[in-house]
Structure formats: structure tokens, C-alpha cells
Short mmCIF file of C-alpha atoms in Angstrom, two decimals:
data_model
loop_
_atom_site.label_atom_id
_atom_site.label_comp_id
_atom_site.label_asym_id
_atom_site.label_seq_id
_atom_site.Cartn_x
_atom_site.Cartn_y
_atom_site.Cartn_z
CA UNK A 1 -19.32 3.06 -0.78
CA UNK A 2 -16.70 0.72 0.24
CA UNK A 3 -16.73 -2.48 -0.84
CA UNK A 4 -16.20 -5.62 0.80
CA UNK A 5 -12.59 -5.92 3.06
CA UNK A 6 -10.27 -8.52 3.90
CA UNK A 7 -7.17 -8.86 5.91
CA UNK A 8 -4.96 -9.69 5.73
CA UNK A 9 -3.81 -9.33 1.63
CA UNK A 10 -1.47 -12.04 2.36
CA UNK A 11 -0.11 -14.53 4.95
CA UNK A 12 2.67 -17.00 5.19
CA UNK A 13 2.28 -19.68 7.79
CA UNK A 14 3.62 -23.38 8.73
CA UNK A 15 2.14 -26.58 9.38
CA UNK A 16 -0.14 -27.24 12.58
CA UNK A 17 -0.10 -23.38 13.38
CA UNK A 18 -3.52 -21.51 13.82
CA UNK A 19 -5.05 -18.56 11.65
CA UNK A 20 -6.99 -15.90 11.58
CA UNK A 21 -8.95 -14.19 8.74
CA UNK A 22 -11.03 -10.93 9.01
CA UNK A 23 -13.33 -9.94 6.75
CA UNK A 24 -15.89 -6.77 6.76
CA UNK A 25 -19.06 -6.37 4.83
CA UNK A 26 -20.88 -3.83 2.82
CA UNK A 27 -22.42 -1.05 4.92
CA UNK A 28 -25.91 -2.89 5.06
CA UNK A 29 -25.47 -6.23 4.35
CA UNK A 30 -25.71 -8.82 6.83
CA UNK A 31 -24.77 -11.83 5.41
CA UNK A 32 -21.05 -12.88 5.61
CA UNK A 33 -20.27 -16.21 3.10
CA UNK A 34 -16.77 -18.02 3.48
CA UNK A 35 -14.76 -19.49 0.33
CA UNK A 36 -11.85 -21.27 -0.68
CA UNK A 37 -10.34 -20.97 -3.76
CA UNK A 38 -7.09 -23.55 -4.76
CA UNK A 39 -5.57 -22.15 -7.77
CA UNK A 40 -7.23 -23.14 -11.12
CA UNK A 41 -10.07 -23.91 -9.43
CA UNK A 42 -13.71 -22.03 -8.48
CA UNK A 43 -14.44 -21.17 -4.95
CA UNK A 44 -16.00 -23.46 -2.66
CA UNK A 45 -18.03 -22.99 0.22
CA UNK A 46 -17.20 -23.10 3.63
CA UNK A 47 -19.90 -20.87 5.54
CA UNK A 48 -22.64 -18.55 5.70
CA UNK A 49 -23.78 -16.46 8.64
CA UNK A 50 -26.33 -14.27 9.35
CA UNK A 51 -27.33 -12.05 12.16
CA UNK A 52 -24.45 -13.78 14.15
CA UNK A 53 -25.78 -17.07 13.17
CA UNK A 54 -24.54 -20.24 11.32
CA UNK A 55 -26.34 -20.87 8.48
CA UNK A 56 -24.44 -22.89 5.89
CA UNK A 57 -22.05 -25.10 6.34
CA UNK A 58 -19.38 -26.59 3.25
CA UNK A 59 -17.81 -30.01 3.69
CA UNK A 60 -14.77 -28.77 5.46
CA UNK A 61 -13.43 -30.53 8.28
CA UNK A 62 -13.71 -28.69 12.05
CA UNK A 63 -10.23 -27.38 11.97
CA UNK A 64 -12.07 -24.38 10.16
CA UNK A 65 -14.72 -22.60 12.15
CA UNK A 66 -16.09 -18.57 11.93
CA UNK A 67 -18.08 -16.08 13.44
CA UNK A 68 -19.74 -12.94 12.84
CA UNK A 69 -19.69 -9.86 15.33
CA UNK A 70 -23.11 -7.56 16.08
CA UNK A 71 -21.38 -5.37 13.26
CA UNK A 72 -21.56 -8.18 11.04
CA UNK A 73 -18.00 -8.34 9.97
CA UNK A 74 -16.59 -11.86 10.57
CA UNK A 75 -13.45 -13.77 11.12
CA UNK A 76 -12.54 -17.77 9.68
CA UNK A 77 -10.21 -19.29 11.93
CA UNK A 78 -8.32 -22.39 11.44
CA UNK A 79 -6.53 -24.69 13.69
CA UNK A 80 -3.87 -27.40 13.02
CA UNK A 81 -2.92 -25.89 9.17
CA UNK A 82 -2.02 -28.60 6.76
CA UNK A 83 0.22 -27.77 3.18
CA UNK A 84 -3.49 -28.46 1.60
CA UNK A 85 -4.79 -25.41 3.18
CA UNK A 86 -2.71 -22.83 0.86
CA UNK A 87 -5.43 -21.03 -1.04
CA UNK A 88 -7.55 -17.65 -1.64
CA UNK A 89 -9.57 -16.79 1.35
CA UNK A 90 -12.84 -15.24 -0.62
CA UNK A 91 -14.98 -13.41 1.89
CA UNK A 92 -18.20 -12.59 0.32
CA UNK A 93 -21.46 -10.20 1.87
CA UNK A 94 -25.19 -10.10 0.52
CA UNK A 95 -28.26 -7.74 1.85
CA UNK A 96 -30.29 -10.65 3.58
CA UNK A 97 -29.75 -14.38 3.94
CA UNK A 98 -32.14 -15.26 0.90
CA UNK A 99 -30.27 -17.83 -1.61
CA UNK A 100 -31.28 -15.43 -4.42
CA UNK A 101 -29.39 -12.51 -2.93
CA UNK A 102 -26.01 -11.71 -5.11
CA UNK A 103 -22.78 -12.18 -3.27
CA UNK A 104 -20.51 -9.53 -3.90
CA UNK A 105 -17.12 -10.55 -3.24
CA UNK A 106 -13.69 -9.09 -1.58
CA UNK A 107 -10.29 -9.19 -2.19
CA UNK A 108 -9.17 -12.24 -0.77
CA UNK A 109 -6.32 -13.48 1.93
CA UNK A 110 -3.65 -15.07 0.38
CA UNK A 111 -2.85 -18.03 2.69
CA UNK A 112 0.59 -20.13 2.21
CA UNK A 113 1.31 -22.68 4.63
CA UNK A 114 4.45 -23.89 4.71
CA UNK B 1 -25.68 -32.74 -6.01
CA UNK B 2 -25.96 -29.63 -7.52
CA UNK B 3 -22.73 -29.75 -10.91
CA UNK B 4 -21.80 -26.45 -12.74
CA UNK B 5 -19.82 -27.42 -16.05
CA UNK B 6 -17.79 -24.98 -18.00
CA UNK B 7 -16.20 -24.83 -21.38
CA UNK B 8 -14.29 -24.33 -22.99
CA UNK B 9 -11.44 -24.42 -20.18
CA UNK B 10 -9.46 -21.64 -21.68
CA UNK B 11 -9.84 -19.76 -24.84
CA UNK B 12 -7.70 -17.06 -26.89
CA UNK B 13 -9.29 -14.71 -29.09
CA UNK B 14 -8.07 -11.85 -31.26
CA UNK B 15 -9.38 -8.10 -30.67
CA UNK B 16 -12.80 -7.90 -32.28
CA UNK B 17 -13.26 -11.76 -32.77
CA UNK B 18 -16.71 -12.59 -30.78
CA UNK B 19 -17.34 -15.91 -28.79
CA UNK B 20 -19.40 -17.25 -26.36
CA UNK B 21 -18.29 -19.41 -23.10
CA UNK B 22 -21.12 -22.36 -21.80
CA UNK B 23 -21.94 -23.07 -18.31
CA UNK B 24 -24.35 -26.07 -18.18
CA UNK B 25 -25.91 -27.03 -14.27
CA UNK B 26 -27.86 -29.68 -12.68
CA UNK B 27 -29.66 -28.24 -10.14
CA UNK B 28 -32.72 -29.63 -7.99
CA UNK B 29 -34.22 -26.02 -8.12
CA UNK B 30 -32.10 -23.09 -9.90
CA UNK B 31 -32.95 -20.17 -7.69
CA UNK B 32 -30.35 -17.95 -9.26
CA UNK B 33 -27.49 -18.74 -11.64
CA UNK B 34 -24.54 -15.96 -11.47
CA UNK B 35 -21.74 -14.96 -13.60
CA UNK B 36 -18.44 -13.17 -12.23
CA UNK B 37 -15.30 -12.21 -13.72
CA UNK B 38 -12.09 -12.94 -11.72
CA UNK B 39 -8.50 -11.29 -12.47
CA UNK B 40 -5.64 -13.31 -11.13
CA UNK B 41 -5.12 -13.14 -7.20
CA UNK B 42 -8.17 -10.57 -6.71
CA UNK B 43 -11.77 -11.74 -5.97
CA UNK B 44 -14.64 -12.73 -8.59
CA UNK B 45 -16.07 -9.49 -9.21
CA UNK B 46 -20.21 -10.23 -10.07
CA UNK B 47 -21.38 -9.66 -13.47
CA UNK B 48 -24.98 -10.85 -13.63
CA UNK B 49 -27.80 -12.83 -11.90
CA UNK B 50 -30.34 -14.70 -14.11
CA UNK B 51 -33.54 -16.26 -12.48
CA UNK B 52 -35.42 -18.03 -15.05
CA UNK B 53 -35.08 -19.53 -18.77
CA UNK B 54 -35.19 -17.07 -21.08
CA UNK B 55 -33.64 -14.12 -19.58
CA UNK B 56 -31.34 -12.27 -20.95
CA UNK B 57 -28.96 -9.29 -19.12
CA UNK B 58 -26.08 -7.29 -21.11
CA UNK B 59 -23.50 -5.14 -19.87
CA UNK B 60 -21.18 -3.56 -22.56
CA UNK B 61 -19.90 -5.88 -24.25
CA UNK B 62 -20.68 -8.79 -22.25
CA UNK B 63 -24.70 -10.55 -22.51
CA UNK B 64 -25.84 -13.27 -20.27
CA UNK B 65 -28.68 -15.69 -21.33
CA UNK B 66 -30.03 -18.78 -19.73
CA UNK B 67 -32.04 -21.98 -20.80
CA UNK B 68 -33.36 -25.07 -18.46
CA UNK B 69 -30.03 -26.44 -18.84
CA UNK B 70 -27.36 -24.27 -19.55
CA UNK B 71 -26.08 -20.30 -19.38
CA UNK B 72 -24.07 -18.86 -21.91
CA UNK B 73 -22.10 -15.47 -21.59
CA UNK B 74 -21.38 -13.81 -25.29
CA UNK B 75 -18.59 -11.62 -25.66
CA UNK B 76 -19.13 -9.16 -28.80
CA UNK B 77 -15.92 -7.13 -29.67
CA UNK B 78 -13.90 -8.42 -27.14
CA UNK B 79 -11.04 -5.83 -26.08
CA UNK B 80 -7.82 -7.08 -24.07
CA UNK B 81 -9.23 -5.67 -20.94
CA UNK B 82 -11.72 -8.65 -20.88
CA UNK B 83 -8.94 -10.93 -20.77
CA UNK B 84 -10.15 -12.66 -17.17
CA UNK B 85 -11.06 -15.87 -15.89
CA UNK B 86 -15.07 -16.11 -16.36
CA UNK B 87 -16.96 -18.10 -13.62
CA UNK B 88 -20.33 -19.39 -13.07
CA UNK B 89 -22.11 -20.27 -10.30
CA UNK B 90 -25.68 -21.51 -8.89
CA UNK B 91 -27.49 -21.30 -5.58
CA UNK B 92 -27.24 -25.38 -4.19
CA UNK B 93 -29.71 -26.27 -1.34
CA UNK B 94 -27.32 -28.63 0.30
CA UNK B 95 -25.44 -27.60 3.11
CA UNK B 96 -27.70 -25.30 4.00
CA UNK B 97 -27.92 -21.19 3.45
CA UNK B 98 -26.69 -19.55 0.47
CA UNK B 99 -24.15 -21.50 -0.91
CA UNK B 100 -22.85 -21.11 -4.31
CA UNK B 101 -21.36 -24.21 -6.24
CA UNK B 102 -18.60 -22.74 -8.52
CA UNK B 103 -17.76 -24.20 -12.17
CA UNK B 104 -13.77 -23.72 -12.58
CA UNK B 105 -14.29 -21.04 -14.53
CA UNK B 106 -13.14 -20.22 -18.46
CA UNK B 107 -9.71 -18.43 -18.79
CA UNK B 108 -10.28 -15.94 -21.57
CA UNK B 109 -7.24 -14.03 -23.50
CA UNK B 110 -8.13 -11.79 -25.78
CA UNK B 111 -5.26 -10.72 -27.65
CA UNK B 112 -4.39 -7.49 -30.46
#
């Protein structure tokens, strides 16, 4: 089974421009989680959805906002980019929306802003 | 809040030398504390999930036990494919859903 997917590997963007970031689950689960990662540190939390749903929300500021699709595959988007944005874009997918549930991670989106 | 400590911050080892790494947490309620592995640029890969004090979980070389206070993940033999960055993690109530608070993680080398 595939795991979970991200795109895209990498991205390279400037100041006050917009992104996008896609991210698709393991077959079954239907929780999507949302993580940033600044190098030499551990991720930290932007989101959680479920069953379309907002569920969790980080202390990130509303220039970062998500959804998730009826397949359950999701996409962060963030407006107005600022140098302090430049991280690893973790998207991470568990069976149900229970807090015990393991995450199982992806890849990551490499995001450089300029 | 919800705090996730680890130590030490990096640590080099020779083939065969065994260690341990410590998370310690403060947590209104553990409802899960999980360990991952994470090469550079690639995503934490998950390792184990321990529930309550006294567990224990191994995989290969790697064992995972917990107390009220802390986690600890032993590495017996190490080889230089565990050379990784070693992170913990536990489920925090605030903020809502199923958010995991990271430690910054222990950079292991293990070298021949």
C-alpha cells in the first residue's frame, strides 16, 4: 500500500506570493494533520481535519488555512509568504480522528521563500 | 502547556556501543506518547506508540519504555544505518484534535 503523498517535493517562492500544498492520505484513513518543521527543530502543528472538517487548530496566524476533499486528501494554502515561512511541509494521515490514533507521516514539501 | 524535553541534543556512538536517548513530558493527560525516526529532508517515519507507564515495545534493535514522567528509547548494537534524528512526541489537548507537541529531537551518529 502506498503511503502517505505530498507535492510538491520542493518549491521555491518569494515574499507576499501565495502557495499551495497537496497532500494525499493512506487508502482508509481519514484524518489529514498539517506540520511545520524549521530546520533543527520538531514539527509543529498547524491542523487537523476530519471528514472535511476542522478539527485542530496550531497557533499559526490566518495567512495559513486548509481543506480536505470527500476523498480526504487535503491541500495547506498560504497567503502573503514571509522569509519565516521556509520550512518542511509534514503532511501526516491517521484511521479516525481519536488523539490516540498514530500519525504516519509523508515526505514533506520543501518550501523556500525568497 | 503540554513540554516534550529531549536529551541529549546530539550524540555519536561507535558500532556496537549501546545508549539510550530521554524524552521527559508534562502533560495534563498522556493519551499516547510516540517515537519516530527522521532522516534529513524526508518525513519522521513512526517507530512506536506507548499508552501507559510501564510499557515496553522493541523493534530490532531499538526498545521503547515509558514511566509517569519520562520515555526512553535504548539502542542495543547500534549499526550506522540508525544514524537519524530520533523524535518524540505526545498527544496535547490544546488546540483542539490530534495534535502532537514535538521535542526537537536527538541527532544520533553512529559511527564504525
Amino acid at each position: 500500500d502506498a503511503g502517505v503523498t505530498q507535492s510538491p517535493t520542493h518549491l521555491i517562492k518569494t515574499r507576499g506570493q501565495h502557495v499551495t500544498l497537496r497532500c494525499s492520505p493512506i487508502s482508509g484513513h481519514k484524518s489529514v494533520s498539517w506540520y511545520q518543521q524549521v530546520l533543527g527543530q520538531g514539527p509543529q502543528f498547524i491542523f487537523q481535519y476530519y471528514e472535511k472538517e476542522e478539527r485542530g487548530r496550531g497557533n499559526f496566524p490566518d495567512r495559513f488555512s486548509a481543506r480536505q476533499f470527500p476523498n480526504y486528501s487535503s491541500e495547506l494554502n498560504v497567503n502573503a509568504l514571509l522569509l519565516g515561512d521556509s520550512a518542511l511541509y509534514l503532511c501526516a494521515s491517521s484511521s479516525r480522528r481519536h488523539i490516540q490514533e498514530t500519525q504516519y507521516f509523508g515526505p514533506g514539501t520543501r518550501l523556500l521563500v525568497l | 502547556e503540554d513540554q516534550v524535553t529531549q536529551s541529549p541534543e546530539a550524540l555519536r556512538l561507535q558500532e556496537g556501543e549501546s545508549s539510550s536517548l530521554n524524552c521527559s513530558y508534562t502533560v495534563s493527560g498522556l493519551r499516547g506518547l510516540f517515537w519516530y525516526r527522521q532522516d534529513p529532508g524526508k518525513g519522521p517515519e513512526f517507530l512506536f506508540t506507548l499508552y501507559s507507564a510501564g510499557e515496553e515495545k522493541e523493534k530490532e534493535r531499538l526498545k521503547a519504555t515509558l514511566t509517569k514522567k519520562e520515555s526512553f528509547l535504548h539502542i542495543t548494537a547500534p549499526k550506522p544505518e540508525d544514524s537519524a534524528t530520533y523524535l518524540c512526541a505526545v498527544h496535547d489537548f490544546t488546540g483542539g484534535g490530534n495534535k502532537l507537541t514535538f521535542g526537537t529531537g536527538t541527532q544520533l551518529k553512529v559511527e564504525l
